[in-house]
Amino acid sequence: MGWYDRKVRRVRDLSCGDTRIFLELEVRRIECHRCGKVKQERLAFLADNPFYTKRFAYYVGQRCRAATIKDVAKDLALDWHTVKALDKQYMEAQLKRVGTPGPQVIGVDEISIRKGHTYRIVVSDLVRGRPIWFGGEDRSEVSMSQFYAWLGKKKSSRIRLAVMDMWKPFRLATHAHAPQAAILFDKFHIIRHLGEALDAVRKSEYARLQGRQRRYIKGQKYTLLSRKENLTLDGKKALKTLLAANKRLNTAYVLKESFGQLWSYEREGWARRFFENWRASLKWQRLAPYEKFAEMIDRHWDGIAAYCRLENKVSLGFVEGLNNKIRVIQRRAYGLRDEEYLRLKILTCMLPAL
């Protein structure tokens, strides 16, 4: 290497209100005798974009956690693509700090990234409370197997519990790559199936009745599906009137509300006895959707009863909460076309700021 010259560069550091702070740097340039090229000195405090410091890049990344790229670019008088690049650098630094995960309890779910049934799989570490993998081409067994390939055989063998919905490909991939892991079906997906059964009963009652008898049912879908404590005063009055007017819907609603007790038992035998009693109460009620739901629960009983074991008492609401957070990220950006950027956003949404 031989000395070549020095170059003065103006680098943006921080913003204080409307005032922009710049640094005047003298950067040395060196001539390489091997290749004959002139190479510039690397400074550790500069971002990947050499016109900004790392401190400024991290400031932009912190702003992007709560605001859109467009808003941050407008506030800081930057180009949209520059803000996005600085935000990516910030998120990559976040992931580098937390290191490679070695989860013992995972949560598996799929998200839709665009219209037309285009799905990606999100896997979370439920002990540490953060997403650790985003990928796949769909929600098939092959795509789920990509996660275990990424994690490696050694770390896959340490997984003791996998929380997921009742989608068969996820279960098959887990049995194949982590056979020691117990399968636990997510409570919120099961309750969603029960809600769909209740809505099917509501539709059948609306079709069965005529004239003025329908007025109590019309427009009350979400009143029936919501938990009573989450309803407004008007919603509670409408629910009371509806249940008093229709005996079959009243029975279906009471059965739906009581089913949640299943996850409170600490022994599988007690849970099974509760389920058999709940199933027996369907007799003579003419609730076909509920009978189909009970058959589904019976077929997948092992994945539900696993929650009765003390070591499997994990937060079942994290996966659903993460899904809501991802929807907020997508809605705030009006959809993200850059899948790599979406991946970084999802994997860092639960990480502490730098």
mmCIF file of C-alpha atoms in Angstrom:
data_model
loop_
_atom_site.group_PDB
_atom_site.id
_atom_site.type_symbol
_atom_site.label_atom_id
_atom_site.label_comp_id
_atom_site.label_asym_id
_atom_site.label_seq_id
_atom_site.Cartn_x
_atom_site.Cartn_y
_atom_site.Cartn_z
ATOM 1 C CA MET A 1 0.000 0.000 0.000
ATOM 2 C CA GLY A 2 1.176 3.546 -0.712
ATOM 3 C CA TRP A 3 -0.177 6.888 0.364
ATOM 4 C CA TYR A 4 -2.318 8.594 -2.255
ATOM 5 C CA ASP A 5 -4.134 11.683 -0.889
ATOM 6 C CA ARG A 6 -6.683 12.929 1.622
ATOM 7 C CA LYS A 7 -10.299 13.754 0.893
ATOM 8 C CA VAL A 8 -12.618 15.979 2.974
ATOM 9 C CA ARG A 9 -16.143 14.578 3.273
ATOM 10 C CA ARG A 10 -19.246 16.159 4.792
ATOM 11 C CA VAL A 11 -21.169 13.515 6.757
ATOM 12 C CA ARG A 12 -24.602 13.963 8.337
ATOM 13 C CA ASP A 13 -24.739 13.056 12.011
ATOM 14 C CA LEU A 14 -27.949 14.104 13.817
ATOM 15 C CA SER A 15 -30.935 16.440 13.621
ATOM 16 C CA CYS A 16 -31.995 18.817 16.395
ATOM 17 C CA GLY A 17 -35.384 20.175 15.417
ATOM 18 C CA ASP A 18 -34.947 22.005 12.112
ATOM 19 C CA THR A 19 -31.145 22.129 12.546
ATOM 20 C CA ARG A 20 -29.098 19.505 10.722
ATOM 21 C CA ILE A 21 -25.699 18.611 12.152
ATOM 22 C CA PHE A 22 -22.862 17.618 9.839
ATOM 23 C CA LEU A 23 -19.322 16.443 10.474
ATOM 24 C CA GLU A 24 -16.330 17.460 8.353
ATOM 25 C CA LEU A 25 -14.133 14.340 7.986
ATOM 26 C CA GLU A 26 -10.720 14.007 6.427
ATOM 27 C CA VAL A 27 -10.696 10.547 4.834
ATOM 28 C CA ARG A 28 -7.389 9.093 3.641
ATOM 29 C CA ARG A 29 -7.189 7.329 0.293
ATOM 30 C CA ILE A 30 -4.553 4.638 -0.330
ATOM 31 C CA GLU A 31 -3.142 3.282 -3.580
ATOM 32 C CA CYS A 32 -2.877 -0.518 -3.632
ATOM 33 C CA HIS A 33 0.328 -1.751 -5.316
ATOM 34 C CA ARG A 34 -1.215 -5.199 -6.005
ATOM 35 C CA CYS A 35 -4.302 -4.190 -7.930
ATOM 36 C CA GLY A 36 -3.408 -0.606 -8.770
ATOM 37 C CA LYS A 37 -6.728 0.703 -7.394
ATOM 38 C CA VAL A 38 -7.226 3.607 -5.007
ATOM 39 C CA LYS A 39 -9.035 2.482 -1.824
ATOM 40 C CA GLN A 40 -10.660 4.642 0.792
ATOM 41 C CA GLU A 41 -10.075 4.391 4.527
ATOM 42 C CA ARG A 42 -12.921 2.698 6.428
ATOM 43 C CA LEU A 43 -14.215 4.471 9.530
ATOM 44 C CA ALA A 44 -16.034 2.342 12.112
ATOM 45 C CA PHE A 45 -18.515 5.060 13.078
ATOM 46 C CA LEU A 46 -19.855 5.485 9.513
ATOM 47 C CA ALA A 47 -22.971 3.706 8.314
ATOM 48 C CA ASP A 48 -23.041 1.452 5.244
ATOM 49 C CA ASN A 49 -23.972 4.610 3.391
ATOM 50 C CA PRO A 50 -20.753 6.645 3.941
ATOM 51 C CA PHE A 51 -22.625 9.975 3.889
ATOM 52 C CA TYR A 52 -24.191 9.208 7.306
ATOM 53 C CA THR A 53 -22.851 8.149 10.694
ATOM 54 C CA LYS A 54 -24.038 4.962 12.428
ATOM 55 C CA ARG A 55 -25.553 7.108 15.148
ATOM 56 C CA PHE A 56 -27.717 8.850 12.556
ATOM 57 C CA ALA A 57 -28.630 5.514 10.921
ATOM 58 C CA TYR A 58 -29.758 4.158 14.292
ATOM 59 C CA TYR A 59 -31.738 7.341 14.928
ATOM 60 C CA VAL A 60 -33.547 6.831 11.610
ATOM 61 C CA GLY A 61 -34.164 3.165 12.499
ATOM 62 C CA GLN A 62 -35.676 4.110 15.863
ATOM 63 C CA ARG A 63 -37.997 6.583 14.134
ATOM 64 C CA CYS A 64 -39.076 3.914 11.630
ATOM 65 C CA ARG A 65 -40.233 1.614 14.447
ATOM 66 C CA ALA A 66 -43.232 3.873 15.009
ATOM 67 C CA ALA A 67 -43.607 5.770 11.717
ATOM 68 C CA THR A 68 -43.687 5.086 7.992
ATOM 69 C CA ILE A 69 -40.656 5.533 5.730
ATOM 70 C CA LYS A 70 -42.460 8.357 3.941
ATOM 71 C CA ASP A 71 -43.085 10.314 7.146
ATOM 72 C CA VAL A 72 -39.515 9.865 8.415
ATOM 73 C CA ALA A 73 -38.082 10.891 5.028
ATOM 74 C CA LYS A 74 -40.226 14.034 5.055
ATOM 75 C CA ASP A 75 -39.275 14.997 8.622
ATOM 76 C CA LEU A 76 -35.536 14.481 8.078
ATOM 77 C CA ALA A 77 -35.414 15.809 4.509
ATOM 78 C CA LEU A 78 -34.061 12.525 3.144
ATOM 79 C CA ASP A 79 -34.787 10.424 0.087
ATOM 80 C CA TRP A 80 -37.288 7.574 0.624
ATOM 81 C CA HIS A 81 -34.778 4.931 -0.505
ATOM 82 C CA THR A 82 -32.098 6.347 1.817
ATOM 83 C CA VAL A 83 -34.402 6.026 4.848
ATOM 84 C CA LYS A 84 -35.276 2.461 3.906
ATOM 85 C CA ALA A 85 -31.594 1.504 3.536
ATOM 86 C CA LEU A 86 -30.694 3.070 6.908
ATOM 87 C CA ASP A 87 -33.650 1.322 8.548
ATOM 88 C CA LYS A 88 -32.466 -2.023 7.134
ATOM 89 C CA GLN A 89 -29.000 -1.445 8.573
ATOM 90 C CA TYR A 90 -30.553 -0.681 11.967
ATOM 91 C CA MET A 91 -32.666 -3.859 11.963
ATOM 92 C CA GLU A 92 -29.726 -6.018 10.854
ATOM 93 C CA ALA A 93 -27.723 -4.618 13.782
ATOM 94 C CA GLN A 94 -30.596 -5.550 16.126
ATOM 95 C CA LEU A 95 -30.589 -9.151 14.876
ATOM 96 C CA LYS A 96 -26.801 -9.350 15.112
ATOM 97 C CA ARG A 97 -26.932 -8.259 18.749
ATOM 98 C CA VAL A 98 -29.406 -10.982 19.861
ATOM 99 C CA GLY A 99 -27.471 -13.746 18.072
ATOM 100 C CA THR A 100 -28.628 -17.113 16.764
ATOM 101 C CA PRO A 101 -31.684 -18.521 18.600
ATOM 102 C CA GLY A 102 -31.861 -21.935 20.266
ATOM 103 C CA PRO A 103 -35.566 -22.228 21.183
ATOM 104 C CA GLN A 104 -37.126 -24.833 23.476
ATOM 105 C CA VAL A 105 -40.754 -23.788 22.913
ATOM 106 C CA ILE A 106 -41.843 -22.552 19.481
ATOM 107 C CA GLY A 107 -45.042 -21.078 18.113
ATOM 108 C CA VAL A 108 -45.879 -21.677 14.433
ATOM 109 C CA ASP A 109 -48.353 -19.723 12.328
ATOM 110 C CA GLU A 110 -48.788 -18.459 8.776
ATOM 111 C CA ILE A 111 -49.456 -14.930 7.554
ATOM 112 C CA SER A 112 -50.834 -13.695 4.249
ATOM 113 C CA ILE A 113 -48.426 -11.295 2.541
ATOM 114 C CA ARG A 114 -50.652 -10.443 -0.420
ATOM 115 C CA LYS A 115 -53.947 -11.393 -2.055
ATOM 116 C CA GLY A 116 -54.347 -14.743 -3.744
ATOM 117 C CA HIS A 117 -53.525 -17.052 -0.814
ATOM 118 C CA THR A 118 -49.832 -16.157 -0.741
ATOM 119 C CA TYR A 119 -48.563 -17.277 2.652
ATOM 120 C CA ARG A 120 -45.333 -17.222 4.622
ATOM 121 C CA ILE A 121 -44.583 -19.056 7.865
ATOM 122 C CA VAL A 122 -43.602 -17.237 11.059
ATOM 123 C CA VAL A 123 -41.934 -19.179 13.890
ATOM 124 C CA SER A 124 -41.570 -17.618 17.348
ATOM 125 C CA ASP A 125 -39.596 -18.398 20.487
ATOM 126 C CA LEU A 126 -42.365 -18.413 23.096
ATOM 127 C CA VAL A 127 -39.968 -18.418 26.066
ATOM 128 C CA ARG A 128 -38.135 -15.268 24.965
ATOM 129 C CA GLY A 129 -41.235 -13.796 23.370
ATOM 130 C CA ARG A 130 -39.964 -12.916 19.902
ATOM 131 C CA PRO A 131 -40.243 -14.155 16.288
ATOM 132 C CA ILE A 132 -37.113 -15.961 15.110
ATOM 133 C CA TRP A 133 -37.860 -17.104 11.532
ATOM 134 C CA PHE A 134 -39.870 -15.897 8.559
ATOM 135 C CA GLY A 135 -39.862 -17.821 5.307
ATOM 136 C CA GLY A 136 -41.141 -20.613 3.093
ATOM 137 C CA GLU A 137 -43.014 -20.305 -0.179
ATOM 138 C CA ASP A 138 -46.410 -21.342 1.202
ATOM 139 C CA ARG A 139 -47.738 -23.222 4.244
ATOM 140 C CA SER A 140 -46.768 -26.689 3.057
ATOM 141 C CA GLU A 141 -44.720 -29.350 4.828
ATOM 142 C CA VAL A 142 -41.757 -28.538 2.563
ATOM 143 C CA SER A 143 -41.822 -24.877 3.589
ATOM 144 C CA MET A 144 -42.092 -25.793 7.281
ATOM 145 C CA SER A 145 -39.124 -28.137 6.871
ATOM 146 C CA GLN A 146 -37.048 -25.156 5.723
ATOM 147 C CA PHE A 147 -37.234 -23.771 9.252
ATOM 148 C CA TYR A 148 -35.797 -26.948 10.780
ATOM 149 C CA ALA A 149 -33.080 -27.030 8.119
ATOM 150 C CA TRP A 150 -32.183 -23.429 9.000
ATOM 151 C CA LEU A 151 -32.188 -24.211 12.729
ATOM 152 C CA GLY A 152 -30.069 -27.352 12.324
ATOM 153 C CA LYS A 153 -30.430 -30.876 13.717
ATOM 154 C CA LYS A 154 -28.757 -30.105 17.057
ATOM 155 C CA LYS A 155 -30.995 -27.164 17.942
ATOM 156 C CA SER A 156 -34.095 -28.869 16.506
ATOM 157 C CA SER A 157 -33.518 -31.757 18.914
ATOM 158 C CA ARG A 158 -33.750 -29.335 21.853
ATOM 159 C CA ILE A 159 -37.315 -28.232 21.041
ATOM 160 C CA ARG A 160 -39.633 -29.726 23.656
ATOM 161 C CA LEU A 161 -42.942 -28.077 22.674
ATOM 162 C CA ALA A 162 -44.428 -26.737 19.418
ATOM 163 C CA VAL A 163 -47.606 -24.621 19.553
ATOM 164 C CA MET A 164 -49.526 -24.456 16.264
ATOM 165 C CA ASP A 165 -52.955 -24.626 14.702
ATOM 166 C CA MET A 166 -54.390 -27.911 13.484
ATOM 167 C CA TRP A 167 -52.857 -27.576 10.000
ATOM 168 C CA LYS A 168 -51.552 -31.049 9.153
ATOM 169 C CA PRO A 169 -48.372 -30.074 7.175
ATOM 170 C CA PHE A 170 -46.979 -28.175 10.187
ATOM 171 C CA ARG A 171 -47.565 -31.204 12.390
ATOM 172 C CA LEU A 172 -45.990 -33.652 9.943
ATOM 173 C CA ALA A 173 -42.866 -31.496 9.489
ATOM 174 C CA THR A 174 -42.445 -31.195 13.262
ATOM 175 C CA HIS A 175 -42.818 -34.956 13.782
ATOM 176 C CA ALA A 176 -40.218 -35.564 11.065
ATOM 177 C CA HIS A 177 -37.560 -33.074 12.236
ATOM 178 C CA ALA A 178 -38.257 -32.721 15.972
ATOM 179 C CA PRO A 179 -39.918 -36.010 17.002
ATOM 180 C CA GLN A 180 -39.199 -35.380 20.704
ATOM 181 C CA ALA A 181 -41.340 -32.194 20.708
ATOM 182 C CA ALA A 182 -44.880 -32.329 22.069
ATOM 183 C CA ILE A 183 -47.550 -30.782 19.811
ATOM 184 C CA LEU A 184 -49.931 -28.280 21.396
ATOM 185 C CA PHE A 185 -52.783 -26.814 19.367
ATOM 186 C CA ASP A 186 -53.305 -23.096 19.803
ATOM 187 C CA LYS A 187 -56.354 -22.238 21.892
ATOM 188 C CA PHE A 188 -57.264 -19.186 19.797
ATOM 189 C CA HIS A 189 -57.455 -21.192 16.566
ATOM 190 C CA ILE A 190 -59.699 -23.749 18.256
ATOM 191 C CA ILE A 191 -61.982 -21.033 19.645
ATOM 192 C CA ARG A 192 -62.109 -19.550 16.138
ATOM 193 C CA HIS A 193 -63.467 -22.868 14.815
ATOM 194 C CA LEU A 194 -66.066 -22.818 17.603
ATOM 195 C CA GLY A 195 -67.011 -19.266 16.653
ATOM 196 C CA GLU A 196 -67.504 -20.389 13.055
ATOM 197 C CA ALA A 197 -69.809 -23.170 14.304
ATOM 198 C CA LEU A 198 -71.835 -20.611 16.287
ATOM 199 C CA ASP A 199 -72.095 -18.375 13.223
ATOM 200 C CA ALA A 200 -73.308 -21.354 11.156
ATOM 201 C CA VAL A 201 -76.076 -21.898 13.725
ATOM 202 C CA ARG A 202 -76.978 -18.199 13.503
ATOM 203 C CA LYS A 203 -77.231 -18.414 9.700
ATOM 204 C CA SER A 204 -79.373 -21.559 9.834
ATOM 205 C CA GLU A 205 -81.742 -19.914 12.324
ATOM 206 C CA TYR A 206 -82.015 -16.809 10.149
ATOM 207 C CA ALA A 207 -82.872 -19.005 7.143
ATOM 208 C CA ARG A 208 -85.402 -21.029 9.153
ATOM 209 C CA LEU A 209 -87.344 -18.082 10.551
ATOM 210 C CA GLN A 210 -89.619 -15.742 8.631
ATOM 211 C CA GLY A 211 -90.759 -12.127 8.849
ATOM 212 C CA ARG A 212 -90.532 -10.279 12.174
ATOM 213 C CA GLN A 213 -88.854 -13.204 13.939
ATOM 214 C CA ARG A 214 -85.674 -12.496 11.969
ATOM 215 C CA ARG A 215 -85.214 -8.958 13.302
ATOM 216 C CA TYR A 216 -83.493 -10.111 16.496
ATOM 217 C CA ILE A 217 -80.861 -12.072 14.549
ATOM 218 C CA LYS A 218 -80.094 -9.657 11.705
ATOM 219 C CA GLY A 219 -76.831 -7.757 12.191
ATOM 220 C CA GLN A 220 -75.910 -9.532 15.447
ATOM 221 C CA LYS A 221 -73.018 -11.693 14.188
ATOM 222 C CA TYR A 222 -70.270 -9.938 16.156
ATOM 223 C CA THR A 223 -72.510 -9.536 19.206
ATOM 224 C CA LEU A 224 -72.713 -13.331 19.387
ATOM 225 C CA LEU A 225 -69.036 -13.963 18.629
ATOM 226 C CA SER A 226 -67.685 -11.409 21.132
ATOM 227 C CA ARG A 227 -67.093 -12.202 24.774
ATOM 228 C CA LYS A 228 -69.783 -10.714 26.977
ATOM 229 C CA GLU A 229 -67.337 -8.600 29.010
ATOM 230 C CA ASN A 230 -66.058 -6.993 25.783
ATOM 231 C CA LEU A 231 -69.485 -5.778 24.666
ATOM 232 C CA THR A 232 -70.758 -2.226 25.135
ATOM 233 C CA LEU A 233 -73.899 -1.550 27.151
ATOM 234 C CA ASP A 234 -75.996 -1.510 23.954
ATOM 235 C CA GLY A 235 -74.316 -4.741 22.811
ATOM 236 C CA LYS A 236 -75.177 -6.480 26.081
ATOM 237 C CA LYS A 237 -78.802 -5.366 25.787
ATOM 238 C CA ALA A 238 -78.985 -6.640 22.177
ATOM 239 C CA LEU A 239 -77.429 -9.965 23.232
ATOM 240 C CA LYS A 240 -79.883 -10.392 26.093
ATOM 241 C CA THR A 241 -82.834 -9.715 23.769
ATOM 242 C CA LEU A 242 -81.498 -12.095 21.108
ATOM 243 C CA LEU A 243 -80.890 -14.981 23.525
ATOM 244 C CA ALA A 244 -84.320 -14.523 25.100
ATOM 245 C CA ALA A 245 -85.970 -14.595 21.653
ATOM 246 C CA ASN A 246 -84.224 -17.682 20.236
ATOM 247 C CA LYS A 247 -83.750 -20.804 22.360
ATOM 248 C CA ARG A 248 -81.372 -22.576 19.969
ATOM 249 C CA LEU A 249 -79.022 -19.586 19.733
ATOM 250 C CA ASN A 250 -79.160 -19.251 23.509
ATOM 251 C CA THR A 251 -78.035 -22.878 23.891
ATOM 252 C CA ALA A 252 -75.283 -22.455 21.278
ATOM 253 C CA TYR A 253 -74.003 -19.284 22.968
ATOM 254 C CA VAL A 254 -73.901 -20.866 26.445
ATOM 255 C CA LEU A 255 -72.017 -23.881 25.044
ATOM 256 C CA LYS A 256 -69.528 -21.579 23.326
ATOM 257 C CA GLU A 257 -68.858 -19.588 26.501
ATOM 258 C CA SER A 258 -68.460 -22.695 28.665
ATOM 259 C CA PHE A 259 -66.006 -24.451 26.331
ATOM 260 C CA GLY A 260 -63.139 -22.150 27.387
ATOM 261 C CA GLN A 261 -63.066 -23.944 30.737
ATOM 262 C CA LEU A 262 -61.286 -26.835 28.997
ATOM 263 C CA TRP A 263 -57.890 -25.075 29.306
ATOM 264 C CA SER A 264 -58.181 -24.570 33.066
ATOM 265 C CA TYR A 265 -57.649 -28.237 34.031
ATOM 266 C CA GLU A 266 -54.284 -29.488 35.279
ATOM 267 C CA ARG A 267 -54.927 -33.188 34.603
ATOM 268 C CA GLU A 268 -55.815 -34.771 31.308
ATOM 269 C CA GLY A 269 -58.448 -37.035 32.875
ATOM 270 C CA TRP A 270 -60.375 -34.076 34.258
ATOM 271 C CA ALA A 271 -60.151 -32.246 30.938
ATOM 272 C CA ARG A 272 -61.417 -35.326 29.083
ATOM 273 C CA ARG A 273 -64.329 -35.730 31.491
ATOM 274 C CA PHE A 274 -65.302 -32.084 30.971
ATOM 275 C CA PHE A 275 -65.163 -32.494 27.184
ATOM 276 C CA GLU A 276 -67.274 -35.682 27.243
ATOM 277 C CA ASN A 277 -69.901 -33.935 29.386
ATOM 278 C CA TRP A 278 -69.850 -30.919 27.065
ATOM 279 C CA ARG A 279 -70.231 -33.207 24.071
ATOM 280 C CA ALA A 280 -73.062 -35.126 25.724
ATOM 281 C CA SER A 281 -74.963 -31.865 26.247
ATOM 282 C CA LEU A 282 -75.236 -31.543 22.449
ATOM 283 C CA LYS A 283 -77.629 -34.478 22.315
ATOM 284 C CA TRP A 284 -81.114 -33.537 21.102
ATOM 285 C CA GLN A 285 -80.017 -29.917 20.534
ATOM 286 C CA ARG A 286 -79.968 -30.187 16.712
ATOM 287 C CA LEU A 287 -76.699 -28.235 16.484
ATOM 288 C CA ALA A 288 -74.975 -29.970 13.551
ATOM 289 C CA PRO A 289 -72.046 -27.471 13.326
ATOM 290 C CA TYR A 290 -71.281 -28.089 17.009
ATOM 291 C CA GLU A 291 -71.312 -31.854 16.501
ATOM 292 C CA LYS A 292 -68.766 -31.475 13.671
ATOM 293 C CA PHE A 293 -66.649 -29.268 15.942
ATOM 294 C CA ALA A 294 -66.768 -31.887 18.719
ATOM 295 C CA GLU A 295 -65.643 -34.577 16.252
ATOM 296 C CA MET A 296 -62.716 -32.367 15.207
ATOM 297 C CA ILE A 297 -61.677 -31.891 18.856
ATOM 298 C CA ASP A 298 -61.896 -35.641 19.438
ATOM 299 C CA ARG A 299 -59.612 -36.328 16.429
ATOM 300 C CA HIS A 300 -57.024 -33.807 17.653
ATOM 301 C CA TRP A 301 -57.343 -34.517 21.368
ATOM 302 C CA ASP A 302 -53.654 -35.230 22.019
ATOM 303 C CA GLY A 303 -52.670 -31.752 20.849
ATOM 304 C CA ILE A 304 -55.223 -30.162 23.182
ATOM 305 C CA ALA A 305 -54.654 -32.332 26.243
ATOM 306 C CA ALA A 306 -50.919 -31.500 26.114
ATOM 307 C CA TYR A 307 -51.732 -28.172 27.803
ATOM 308 C CA CYS A 308 -52.734 -30.022 30.986
ATOM 309 C CA ARG A 309 -49.104 -30.912 31.682
ATOM 310 C CA LEU A 310 -47.381 -28.427 33.960
ATOM 311 C CA GLU A 311 -44.293 -28.080 31.736
ATOM 312 C CA ASN A 312 -46.512 -27.046 28.802
ATOM 313 C CA LYS A 313 -48.128 -24.065 30.519
ATOM 314 C CA VAL A 314 -47.002 -21.353 28.095
ATOM 315 C CA SER A 315 -48.571 -18.116 26.939
ATOM 316 C CA LEU A 316 -50.927 -19.157 24.146
ATOM 317 C CA GLY A 317 -51.805 -15.557 23.314
ATOM 318 C CA PHE A 318 -48.363 -14.564 22.021
ATOM 319 C CA VAL A 319 -48.793 -16.001 18.511
ATOM 320 C CA GLU A 320 -52.158 -14.273 18.067
ATOM 321 C CA GLY A 321 -50.745 -11.015 19.451
ATOM 322 C CA LEU A 322 -47.815 -11.234 17.039
ATOM 323 C CA ASN A 323 -50.217 -11.745 14.122
ATOM 324 C CA ASN A 324 -52.051 -8.559 15.097
ATOM 325 C CA LYS A 325 -48.745 -6.685 15.267
ATOM 326 C CA ILE A 326 -47.765 -7.923 11.801
ATOM 327 C CA ARG A 327 -51.107 -6.765 10.404
ATOM 328 C CA VAL A 328 -50.445 -3.304 11.863
ATOM 329 C CA ILE A 329 -47.002 -3.234 10.187
ATOM 330 C CA GLN A 330 -48.520 -4.208 6.827
ATOM 331 C CA ARG A 331 -51.438 -1.784 7.132
ATOM 332 C CA ARG A 332 -49.190 1.118 8.165
ATOM 333 C CA ALA A 333 -47.086 0.612 5.028
ATOM 334 C CA TYR A 334 -50.137 -0.112 2.801
ATOM 335 C CA GLY A 335 -48.531 -3.473 2.074
ATOM 336 C CA LEU A 336 -44.817 -4.215 1.752
ATOM 337 C CA ARG A 337 -43.598 -5.333 -1.675
ATOM 338 C CA ASP A 338 -40.032 -5.875 -0.470
ATOM 339 C CA GLU A 339 -40.248 -9.252 1.251
ATOM 340 C CA GLU A 340 -36.780 -8.948 2.801
ATOM 341 C CA TYR A 341 -37.786 -5.650 4.405
ATOM 342 C CA LEU A 342 -40.979 -7.267 5.738
ATOM 343 C CA ARG A 343 -38.908 -10.146 7.136
ATOM 344 C CA LEU A 344 -36.648 -7.733 9.021
ATOM 345 C CA LYS A 345 -39.639 -5.789 10.331
ATOM 346 C CA ILE A 346 -41.258 -8.950 11.686
ATOM 347 C CA LEU A 347 -38.104 -10.395 13.237
ATOM 348 C CA THR A 348 -37.261 -7.139 15.044
ATOM 349 C CA CYS A 349 -40.739 -5.985 16.091
ATOM 350 C CA MET A 350 -40.315 -7.471 19.591
ATOM 351 C CA LEU A 351 -36.629 -6.628 20.060
ATOM 352 C CA PRO A 352 -35.463 -3.709 22.261
ATOM 353 C CA ALA A 353 -34.271 -0.557 20.536
ATOM 354 C CA LEU A 354 -30.541 -0.038 20.038
#
